[in-house]
Coordinates of C-alpha atoms in Angstrom, one line a residue:
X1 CA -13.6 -27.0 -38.2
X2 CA -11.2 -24.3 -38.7
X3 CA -11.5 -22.8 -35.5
X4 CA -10.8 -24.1 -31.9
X5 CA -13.7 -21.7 -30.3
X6 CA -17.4 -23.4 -29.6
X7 CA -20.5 -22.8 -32.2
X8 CA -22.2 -22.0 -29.3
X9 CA -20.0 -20.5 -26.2
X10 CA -22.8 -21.8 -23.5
X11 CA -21.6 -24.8 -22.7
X12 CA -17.8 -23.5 -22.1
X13 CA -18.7 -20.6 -19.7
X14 CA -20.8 -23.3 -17.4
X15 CA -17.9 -25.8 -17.7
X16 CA -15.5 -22.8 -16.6
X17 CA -17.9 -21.3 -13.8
X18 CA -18.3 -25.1 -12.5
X19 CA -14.0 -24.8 -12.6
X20 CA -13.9 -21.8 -10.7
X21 CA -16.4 -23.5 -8.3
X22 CA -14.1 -26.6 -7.9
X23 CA -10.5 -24.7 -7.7
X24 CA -12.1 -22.2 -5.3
X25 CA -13.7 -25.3 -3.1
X26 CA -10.6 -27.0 -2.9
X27 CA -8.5 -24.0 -1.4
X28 CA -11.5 -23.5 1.3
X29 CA -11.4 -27.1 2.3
X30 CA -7.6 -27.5 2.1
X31 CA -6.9 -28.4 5.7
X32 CA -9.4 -31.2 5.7
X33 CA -7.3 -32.8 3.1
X34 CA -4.4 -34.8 2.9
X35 CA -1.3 -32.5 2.6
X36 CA -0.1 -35.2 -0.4
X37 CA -1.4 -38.8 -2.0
X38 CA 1.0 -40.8 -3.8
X39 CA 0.0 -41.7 -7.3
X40 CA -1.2 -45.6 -7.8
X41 CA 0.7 -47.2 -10.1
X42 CA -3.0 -47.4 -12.6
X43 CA -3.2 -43.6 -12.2
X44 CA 0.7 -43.2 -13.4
X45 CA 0.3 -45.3 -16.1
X46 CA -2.4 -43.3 -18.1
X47 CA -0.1 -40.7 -18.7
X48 CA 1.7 -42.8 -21.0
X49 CA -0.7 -43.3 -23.2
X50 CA -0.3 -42.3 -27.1
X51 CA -0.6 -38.8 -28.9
X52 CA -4.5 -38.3 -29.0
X53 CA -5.5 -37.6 -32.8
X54 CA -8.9 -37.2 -32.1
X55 CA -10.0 -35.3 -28.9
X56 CA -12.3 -35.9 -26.5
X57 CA -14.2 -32.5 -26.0
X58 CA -13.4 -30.2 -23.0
X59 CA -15.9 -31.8 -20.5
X60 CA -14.2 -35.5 -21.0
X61 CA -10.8 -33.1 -20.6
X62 CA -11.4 -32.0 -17.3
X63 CA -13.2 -34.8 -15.9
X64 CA -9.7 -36.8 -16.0
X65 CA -8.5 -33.8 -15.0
X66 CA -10.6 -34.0 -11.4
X67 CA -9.8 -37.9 -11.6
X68 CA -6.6 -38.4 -12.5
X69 CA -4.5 -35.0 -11.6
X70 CA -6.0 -32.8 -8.9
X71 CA -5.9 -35.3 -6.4
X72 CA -1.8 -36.1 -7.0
X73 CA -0.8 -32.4 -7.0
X74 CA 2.6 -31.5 -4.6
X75 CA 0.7 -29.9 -2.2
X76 CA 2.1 -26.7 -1.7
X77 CA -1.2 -25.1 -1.3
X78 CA -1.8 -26.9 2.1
X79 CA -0.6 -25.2 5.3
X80 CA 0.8 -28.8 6.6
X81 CA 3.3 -28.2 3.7
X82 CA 6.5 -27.5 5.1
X83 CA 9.0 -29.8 2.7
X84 CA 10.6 -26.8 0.8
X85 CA 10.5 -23.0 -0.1
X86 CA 7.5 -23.0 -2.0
X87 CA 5.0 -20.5 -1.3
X88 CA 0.7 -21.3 -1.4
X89 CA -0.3 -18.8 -4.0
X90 CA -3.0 -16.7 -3.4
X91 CA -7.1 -16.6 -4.3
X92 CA -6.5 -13.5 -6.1
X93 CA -3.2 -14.7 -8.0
X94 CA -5.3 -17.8 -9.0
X95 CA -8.2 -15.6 -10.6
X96 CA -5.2 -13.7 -12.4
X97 CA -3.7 -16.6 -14.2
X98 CA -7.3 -16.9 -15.6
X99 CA -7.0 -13.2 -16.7
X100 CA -3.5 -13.8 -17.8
X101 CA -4.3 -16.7 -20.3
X102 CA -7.5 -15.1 -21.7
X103 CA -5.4 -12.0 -23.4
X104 CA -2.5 -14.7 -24.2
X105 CA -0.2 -11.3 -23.7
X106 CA 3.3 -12.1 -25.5
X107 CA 5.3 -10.0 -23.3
X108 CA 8.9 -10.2 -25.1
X109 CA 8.2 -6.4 -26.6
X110 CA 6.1 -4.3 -28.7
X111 CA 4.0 -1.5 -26.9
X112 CA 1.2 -2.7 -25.4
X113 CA -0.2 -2.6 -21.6
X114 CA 1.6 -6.0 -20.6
X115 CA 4.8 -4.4 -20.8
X116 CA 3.5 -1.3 -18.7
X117 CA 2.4 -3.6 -16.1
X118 CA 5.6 -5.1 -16.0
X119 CA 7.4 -2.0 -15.8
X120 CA 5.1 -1.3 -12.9
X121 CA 6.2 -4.0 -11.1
X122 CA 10.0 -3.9 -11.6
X123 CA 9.9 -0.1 -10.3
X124 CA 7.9 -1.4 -7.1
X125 CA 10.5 -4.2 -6.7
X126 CA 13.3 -1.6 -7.1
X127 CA 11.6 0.5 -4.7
X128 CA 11.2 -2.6 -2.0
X129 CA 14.7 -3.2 -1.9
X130 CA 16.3 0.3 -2.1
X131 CA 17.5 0.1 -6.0
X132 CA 17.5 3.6 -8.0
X133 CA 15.2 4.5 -10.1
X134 CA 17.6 4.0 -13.1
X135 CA 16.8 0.3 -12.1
X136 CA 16.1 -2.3 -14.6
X137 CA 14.2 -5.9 -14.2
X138 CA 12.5 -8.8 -15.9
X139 CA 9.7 -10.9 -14.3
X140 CA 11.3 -14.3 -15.1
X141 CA 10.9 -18.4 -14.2
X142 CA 12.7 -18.0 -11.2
X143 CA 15.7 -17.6 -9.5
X144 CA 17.8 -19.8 -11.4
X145 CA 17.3 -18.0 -14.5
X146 CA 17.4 -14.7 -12.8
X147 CA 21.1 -15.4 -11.1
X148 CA 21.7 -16.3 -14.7
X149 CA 21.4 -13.3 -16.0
X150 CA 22.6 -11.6 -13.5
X151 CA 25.6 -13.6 -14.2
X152 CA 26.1 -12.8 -18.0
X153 CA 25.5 -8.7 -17.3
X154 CA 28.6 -9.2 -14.5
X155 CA 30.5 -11.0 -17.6
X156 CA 29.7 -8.4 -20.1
X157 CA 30.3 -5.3 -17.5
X158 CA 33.9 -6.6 -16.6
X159 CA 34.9 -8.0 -19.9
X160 CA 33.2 -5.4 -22.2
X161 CA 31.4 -5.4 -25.4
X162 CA 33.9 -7.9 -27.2
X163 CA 32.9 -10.8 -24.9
X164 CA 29.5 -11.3 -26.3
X165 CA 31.1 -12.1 -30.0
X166 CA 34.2 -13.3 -28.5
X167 CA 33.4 -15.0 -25.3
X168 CA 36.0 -15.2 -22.4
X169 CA 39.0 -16.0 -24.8
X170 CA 41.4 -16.9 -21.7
X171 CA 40.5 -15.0 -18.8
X172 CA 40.2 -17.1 -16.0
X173 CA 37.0 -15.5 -14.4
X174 CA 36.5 -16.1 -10.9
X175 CA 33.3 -15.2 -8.6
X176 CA 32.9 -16.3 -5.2
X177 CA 29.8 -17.0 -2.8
X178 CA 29.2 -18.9 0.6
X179 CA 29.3 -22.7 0.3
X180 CA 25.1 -22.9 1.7
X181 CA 24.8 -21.0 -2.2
X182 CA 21.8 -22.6 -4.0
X183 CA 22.6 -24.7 -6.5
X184 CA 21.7 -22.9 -9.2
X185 CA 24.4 -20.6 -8.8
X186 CA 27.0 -23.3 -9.8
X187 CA 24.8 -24.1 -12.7
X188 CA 25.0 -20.5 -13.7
X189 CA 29.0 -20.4 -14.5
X190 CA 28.0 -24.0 -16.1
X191 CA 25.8 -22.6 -18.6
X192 CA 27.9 -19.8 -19.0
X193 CA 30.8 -21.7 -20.5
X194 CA 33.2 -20.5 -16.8
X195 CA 32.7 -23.7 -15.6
X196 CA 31.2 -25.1 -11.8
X197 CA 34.8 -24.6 -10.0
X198 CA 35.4 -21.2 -11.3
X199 CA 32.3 -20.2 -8.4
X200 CA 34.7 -20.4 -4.9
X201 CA 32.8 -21.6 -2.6
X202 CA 33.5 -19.6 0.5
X203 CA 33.2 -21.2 4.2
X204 CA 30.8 -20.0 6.9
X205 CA 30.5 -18.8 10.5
X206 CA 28.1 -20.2 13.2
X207 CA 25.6 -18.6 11.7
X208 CA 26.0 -19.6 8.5
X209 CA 27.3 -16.2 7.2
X210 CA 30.2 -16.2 4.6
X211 CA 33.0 -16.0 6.5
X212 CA 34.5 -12.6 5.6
X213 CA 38.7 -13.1 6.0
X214 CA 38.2 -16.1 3.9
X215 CA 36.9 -14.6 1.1
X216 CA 39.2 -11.9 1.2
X217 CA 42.2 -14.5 1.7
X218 CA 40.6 -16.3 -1.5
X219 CA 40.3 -13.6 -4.1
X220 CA 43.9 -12.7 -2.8
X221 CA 45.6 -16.1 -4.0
X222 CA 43.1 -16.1 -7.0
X223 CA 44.7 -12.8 -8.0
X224 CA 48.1 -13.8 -7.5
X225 CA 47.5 -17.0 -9.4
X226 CA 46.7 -15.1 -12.4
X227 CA 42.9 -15.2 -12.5
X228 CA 40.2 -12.7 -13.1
X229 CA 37.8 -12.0 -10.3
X230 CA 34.9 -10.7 -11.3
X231 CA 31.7 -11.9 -9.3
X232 CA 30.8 -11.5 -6.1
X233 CA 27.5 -13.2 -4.8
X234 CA 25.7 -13.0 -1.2
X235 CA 22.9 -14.8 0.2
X236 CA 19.7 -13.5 1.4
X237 CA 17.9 -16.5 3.2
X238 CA 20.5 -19.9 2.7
X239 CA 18.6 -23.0 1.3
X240 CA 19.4 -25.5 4.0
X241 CA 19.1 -22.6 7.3
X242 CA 17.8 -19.4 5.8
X243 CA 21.0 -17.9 6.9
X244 CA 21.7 -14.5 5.2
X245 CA 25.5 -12.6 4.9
X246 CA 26.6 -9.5 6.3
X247 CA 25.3 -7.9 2.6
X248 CA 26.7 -4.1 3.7
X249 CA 30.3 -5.4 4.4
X250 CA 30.0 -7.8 1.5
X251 CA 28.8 -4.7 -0.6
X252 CA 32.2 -2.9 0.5
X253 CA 34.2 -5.4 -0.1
X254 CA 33.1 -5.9 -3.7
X255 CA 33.7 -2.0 -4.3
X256 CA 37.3 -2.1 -2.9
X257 CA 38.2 -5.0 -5.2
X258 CA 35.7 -3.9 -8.4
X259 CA 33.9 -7.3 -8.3
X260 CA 29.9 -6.8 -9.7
X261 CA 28.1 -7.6 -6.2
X262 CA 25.0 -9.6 -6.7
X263 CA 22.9 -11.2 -4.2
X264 CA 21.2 -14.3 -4.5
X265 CA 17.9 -13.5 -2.3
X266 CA 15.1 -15.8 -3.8
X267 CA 12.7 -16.1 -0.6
X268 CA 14.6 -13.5 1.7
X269 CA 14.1 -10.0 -0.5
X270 CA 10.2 -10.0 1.3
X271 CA 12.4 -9.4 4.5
X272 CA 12.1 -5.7 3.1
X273 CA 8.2 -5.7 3.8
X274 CA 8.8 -7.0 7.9
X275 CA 8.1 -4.2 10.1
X276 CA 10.3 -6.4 12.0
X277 CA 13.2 -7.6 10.4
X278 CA 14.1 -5.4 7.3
X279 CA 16.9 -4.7 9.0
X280 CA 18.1 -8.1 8.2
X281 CA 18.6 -7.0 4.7
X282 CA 21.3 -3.9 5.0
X283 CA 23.4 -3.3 2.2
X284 CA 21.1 -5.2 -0.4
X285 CA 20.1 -1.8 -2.0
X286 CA 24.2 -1.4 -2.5
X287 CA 23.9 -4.1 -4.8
X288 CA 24.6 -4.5 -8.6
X289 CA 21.8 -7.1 -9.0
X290 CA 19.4 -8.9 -6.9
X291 CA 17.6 -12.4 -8.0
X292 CA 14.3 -13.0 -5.9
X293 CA 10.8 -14.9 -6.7
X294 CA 7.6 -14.2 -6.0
X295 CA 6.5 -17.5 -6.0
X296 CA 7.9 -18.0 -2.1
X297 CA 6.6 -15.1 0.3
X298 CA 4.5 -13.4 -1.6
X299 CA 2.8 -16.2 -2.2
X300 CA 2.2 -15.3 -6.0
X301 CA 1.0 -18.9 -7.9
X302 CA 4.4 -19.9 -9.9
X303 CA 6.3 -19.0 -11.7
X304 CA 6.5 -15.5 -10.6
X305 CA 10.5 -15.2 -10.5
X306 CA 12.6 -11.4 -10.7
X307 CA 15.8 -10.2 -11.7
X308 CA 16.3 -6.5 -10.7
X309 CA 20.0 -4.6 -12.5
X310 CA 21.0 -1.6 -10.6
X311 CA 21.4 0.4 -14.3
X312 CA 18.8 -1.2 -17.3
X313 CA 21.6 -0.1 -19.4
X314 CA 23.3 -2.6 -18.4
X315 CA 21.2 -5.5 -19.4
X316 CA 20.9 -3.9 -22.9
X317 CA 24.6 -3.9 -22.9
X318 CA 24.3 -7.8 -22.0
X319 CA 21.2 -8.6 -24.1
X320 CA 19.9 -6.1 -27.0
X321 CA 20.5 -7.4 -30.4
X322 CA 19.3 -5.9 -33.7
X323 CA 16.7 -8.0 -36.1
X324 CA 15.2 -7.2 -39.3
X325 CA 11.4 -8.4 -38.0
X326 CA 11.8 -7.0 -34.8
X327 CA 12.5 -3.6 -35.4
X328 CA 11.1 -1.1 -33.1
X329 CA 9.4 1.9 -34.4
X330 CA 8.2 5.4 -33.6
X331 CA 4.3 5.1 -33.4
X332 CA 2.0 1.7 -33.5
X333 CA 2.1 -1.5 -31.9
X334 CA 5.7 -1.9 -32.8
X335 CA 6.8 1.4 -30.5
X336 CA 7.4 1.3 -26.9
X337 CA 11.5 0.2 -27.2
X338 CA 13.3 -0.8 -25.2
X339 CA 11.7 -4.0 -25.0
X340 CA 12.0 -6.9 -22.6
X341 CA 13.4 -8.9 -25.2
X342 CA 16.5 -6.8 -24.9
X343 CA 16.9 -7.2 -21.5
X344 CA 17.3 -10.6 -21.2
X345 CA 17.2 -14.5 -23.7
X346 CA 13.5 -14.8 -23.7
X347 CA 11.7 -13.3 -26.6
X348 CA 8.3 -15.2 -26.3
X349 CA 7.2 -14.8 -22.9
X350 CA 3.9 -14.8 -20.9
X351 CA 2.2 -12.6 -19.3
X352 CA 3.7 -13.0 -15.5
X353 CA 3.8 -9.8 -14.3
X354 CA -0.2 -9.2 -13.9
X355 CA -0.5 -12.3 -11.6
X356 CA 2.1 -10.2 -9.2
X357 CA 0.7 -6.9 -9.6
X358 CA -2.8 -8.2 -9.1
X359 CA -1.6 -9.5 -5.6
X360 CA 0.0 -6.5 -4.5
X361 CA -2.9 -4.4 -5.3
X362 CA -5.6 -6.8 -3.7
X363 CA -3.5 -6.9 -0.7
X364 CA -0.7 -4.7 -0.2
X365 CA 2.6 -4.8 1.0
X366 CA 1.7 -4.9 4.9
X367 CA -0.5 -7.6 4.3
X368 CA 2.9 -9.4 2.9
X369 CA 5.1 -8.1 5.2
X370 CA 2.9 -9.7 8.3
X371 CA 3.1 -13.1 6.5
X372 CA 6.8 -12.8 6.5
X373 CA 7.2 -12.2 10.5
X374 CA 3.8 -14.7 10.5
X375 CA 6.3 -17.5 9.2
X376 CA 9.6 -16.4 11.1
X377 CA 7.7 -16.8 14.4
X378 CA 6.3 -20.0 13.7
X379 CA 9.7 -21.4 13.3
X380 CA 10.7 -19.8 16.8
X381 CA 7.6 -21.5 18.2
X382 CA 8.8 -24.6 16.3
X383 CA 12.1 -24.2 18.1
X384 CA 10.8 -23.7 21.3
X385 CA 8.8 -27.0 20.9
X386 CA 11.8 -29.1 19.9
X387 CA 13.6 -27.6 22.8
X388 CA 11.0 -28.8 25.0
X389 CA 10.9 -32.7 23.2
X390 CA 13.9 -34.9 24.9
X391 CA 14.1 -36.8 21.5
X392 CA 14.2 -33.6 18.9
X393 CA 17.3 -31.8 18.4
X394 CA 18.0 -28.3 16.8
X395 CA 20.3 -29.2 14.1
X396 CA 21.1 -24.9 13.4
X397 CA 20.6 -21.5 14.5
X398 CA 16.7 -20.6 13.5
X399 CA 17.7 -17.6 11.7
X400 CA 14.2 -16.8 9.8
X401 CA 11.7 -19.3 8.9
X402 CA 14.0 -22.9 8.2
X403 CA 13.9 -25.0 11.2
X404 CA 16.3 -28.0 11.1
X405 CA 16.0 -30.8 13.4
X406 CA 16.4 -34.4 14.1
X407 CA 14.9 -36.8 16.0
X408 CA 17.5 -38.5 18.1
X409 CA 16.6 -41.5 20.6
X410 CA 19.9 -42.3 20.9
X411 CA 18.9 -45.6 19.1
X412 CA 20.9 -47.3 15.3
X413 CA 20.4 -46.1 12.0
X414 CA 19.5 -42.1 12.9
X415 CA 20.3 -40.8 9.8
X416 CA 17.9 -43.8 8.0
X417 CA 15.3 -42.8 10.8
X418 CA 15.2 -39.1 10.2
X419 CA 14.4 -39.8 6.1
X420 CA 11.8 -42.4 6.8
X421 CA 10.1 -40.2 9.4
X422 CA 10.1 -37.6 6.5
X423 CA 8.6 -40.1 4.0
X424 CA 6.6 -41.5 6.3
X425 CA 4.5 -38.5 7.2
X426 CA 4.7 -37.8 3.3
X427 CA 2.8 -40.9 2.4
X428 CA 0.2 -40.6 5.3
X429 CA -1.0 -37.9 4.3
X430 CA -0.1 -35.6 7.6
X431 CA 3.2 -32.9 6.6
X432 CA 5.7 -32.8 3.8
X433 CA 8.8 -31.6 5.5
X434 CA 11.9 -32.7 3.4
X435 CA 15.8 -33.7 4.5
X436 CA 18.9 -32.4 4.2
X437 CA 22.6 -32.6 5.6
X438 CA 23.9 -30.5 8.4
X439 CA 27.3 -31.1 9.7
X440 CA 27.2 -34.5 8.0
X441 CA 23.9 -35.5 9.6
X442 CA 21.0 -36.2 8.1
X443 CA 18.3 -33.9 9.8
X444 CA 14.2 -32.7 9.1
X445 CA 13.8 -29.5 7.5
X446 CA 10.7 -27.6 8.0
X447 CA 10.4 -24.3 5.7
X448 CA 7.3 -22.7 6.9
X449 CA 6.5 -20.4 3.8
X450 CA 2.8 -20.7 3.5
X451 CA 0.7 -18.1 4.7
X452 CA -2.5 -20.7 5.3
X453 CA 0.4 -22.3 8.1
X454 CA -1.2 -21.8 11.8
X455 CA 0.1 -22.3 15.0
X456 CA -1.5 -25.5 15.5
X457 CA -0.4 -26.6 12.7
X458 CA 3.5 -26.8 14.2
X459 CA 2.0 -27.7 17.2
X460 CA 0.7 -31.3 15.6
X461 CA 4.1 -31.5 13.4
X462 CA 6.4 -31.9 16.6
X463 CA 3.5 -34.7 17.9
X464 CA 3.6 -36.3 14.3
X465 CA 7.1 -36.9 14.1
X466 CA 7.3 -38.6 17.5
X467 CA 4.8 -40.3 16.8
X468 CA 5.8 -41.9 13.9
X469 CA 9.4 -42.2 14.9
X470 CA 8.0 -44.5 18.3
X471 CA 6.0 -46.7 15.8
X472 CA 8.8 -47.1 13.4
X473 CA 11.2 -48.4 16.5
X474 CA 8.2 -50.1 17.7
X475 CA 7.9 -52.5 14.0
X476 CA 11.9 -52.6 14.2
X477 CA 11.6 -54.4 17.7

């Protein structure tokens, strides 16, 4: 055969309606499944098996598909998922990927209604967070790659035009953000060539806030010790407490010592759609850049990430480069310059931006926007519960939707307790909440992110973990 299509297209439409039928069953009987099953060692093992030379027809396909990977998936879909910032997707967003892969859009350039919707989205995001219209964006993997290129455009715009033949050729460049940063930030000045320690990892207030006087003390004895500050980064919504900086004075700050201000605001930009807590946000529209996902709040299916540039000239300054084949023109398919390959690294990339707009049209932004307050008063509720548990402790301030906690009988081995009451409702089936480290301690972190997540659903996870925490001691006896 010289084709991949079907002589007769029949059978693939029923094997795709009978698909839709299992994917769309799944979501509406998510809560009467486990949150997550290990994977038995016989399942693992088939997916080592060799290259297949000859294939086994699409119906053999997704029959090992319903035996051997639906039932291992992470999870994230279920509202008992609490481990990390991972949103649940949406039905719509799900019928959109369909869409998406049956035009197989290449949305690096040319002129052609991927990049329109695209465009769309960018402007709304720009919109969202206060940005000008003069704004520039890419819909990208996520966050990490967004602070990346948010990253090289701060480079190019303090070094100028030389840097990108060049490179840094001696300048000590120096940026700075709290010490909660996600670590993706470090990673950024790795694969820059700046290096991990030329980030300053600033300390933080009891809230978890950059602490102000210590930055400024910082990029003081940076600039007397002969380096280059450049780079200044805030946080919307801290990994380990969902803590977010005092962005207006941090946007000041950055002005007074000409330091590119970016903020780092991967789940907590959809604070902008909370009739409740925009506020939260002030001073993000003040910013040079802002890196956020979809993929988290707006519960778009991943990856759905966004990098937003205060100027788009800016990230053709960083990015544009001229090519023989990929010459823009005039009229035709090859019109419609700039293109998104000149805004950021990718040239080949899908088509991510209809899987967005397709959930803010079906739902709108108010529909979002009560999701977000949804979540951040579930973790208040969560917070009252603990308070109200003699053997749960509040670990950290409950600033959105993070809750930390830890159970604490006042019994050996806590910090062992706490991550086998974490893998313990893991493998049974009952939550995913994950583990992290506050004030040396290891403590329970419950991101409520999903918008499936009720109020009995935190209601059962305080019972849970007490639960299993009085049969552990009780087997330890």
């Amino acid at each position: 055969m010289t084709t991949l299509d079907p002589d007769d297209w029949s059978g693939l439409r029923a094997l795709g309606h009978r698909m839709m039928d299992d994917m769309i069953d799944r979501l509406a009987g998510l809560s009467a499944s486990p949150v997550w099953r290990p994977m038995p060692p016989s399942i693992r093992s088939g997916f080592t098996a060799a290259l297949p030379v000859a294939g086994t027809g699409a119906e053999a396909a997704y029959a090992r598909f319903t035996e051997t990977i639906a039932p291992y998936a992470s999870g994230n879909t279920h509202p008992r998922f609490m481990g990390w910032v991972q949103g649940g997707g949406n039905p719509v967003g799900m019928l959109a990927e369909l869409l998406a892969a049956g035009l197989n859009e290449n949305c690096g350039g040319r002129d052609h209604v991927g990049l329109a919707v695209e465009r769309q989205v960018i402007a709304w995001s720009a919109a969202m967070l206060g940005l000008p219209e003069t704004a520039g964006g890419l819909m990208v993997t996520g966050s990490s790659i967004a602070n990346f290129i948010a990253l090289l455009c701060a480079r190019r715009r303090f070094c100028g035009p030389a840097v990108r033949r060049d490179g840094v050729a001696g300048v000590a460049l120096v940026g700075y953000a709290q010490e909660g940063v996600h670590r993706c930030v470090p990673g950024a000045f790795d694969m820059a060539g700046l290096g991990s320690a030329a980030l300053r990892r600033i300390g933080t207030d009891g809230a978890g806030r950059i602490d102000l006087a210590a930055l400024e003390a910082r990029i003081a004895a940076d600039r007397t010790a002969g380096c280059a500050p450049f780079l200044l980064i805030g946080t919307a919504g801290s990994v380990d407490i969902g803590a977010i900086d005092d962005l207006a004075a941090l946007a000041a700050l950055a002005a007074r010592h000409g330091l590119w201000f970016h903020v780092d605001a991967a789940f907590g930009a959809l604070l902008a759609l909370s009739p409740t807590r925009a506020a939260l946000l002030d001073g993000i529209g003040q910013a040079d850049s802002v890196a956020f996902d979809f993929h988290k709040w707006a519960q778009v299916q991943y990856d759905s990430g966004c990098i937003l540039v205060r100027e788009r000239q800016w990230m053709l300054d960083s990015f544009a480069q001229s090519a023989s084949y990929l010459t823009s023109t005039a009229r035709g398919l090859a019109g419609g310059a700039p293109w998104p390959c000149d805004l950021g690294p990718d040239l080949s990339r899908g088509f991510r931006a209809l899987k967005v707009w397709m959930t803010l049209k079906a739902y709108g932004t108010a529909r979002l926007g009560a999701i977000v307050d949804h979540g951040c008063d579930l973790a208040q509720r969560l917070a009252a519960a603990l308070a109200a548990s003699p053997m749960l402790v509040l670990a950290a301030p409950v600033a959105l939707n993070i809750v930390c906690f830890r159970y604490d009988d006042g019994g050996p081995d806590l910090d062992a307790l706490n991550s086998d009451l974490a893998a313990d409702l893991q493998e049974a089936g009952q939550f995913v909440v994950s583990t992290t480290l506050i004030g040396g301690k290891r403590v329970l972190r419950a991101a409520i992110v999903n918008h499936r997540t009720t109020e009995a659903d935190v209601d059962a996870l305080v019972a849970a973990i007490c639960e299993a925490a009085q049969n552990r001691r009780h087997r330890s006896a």
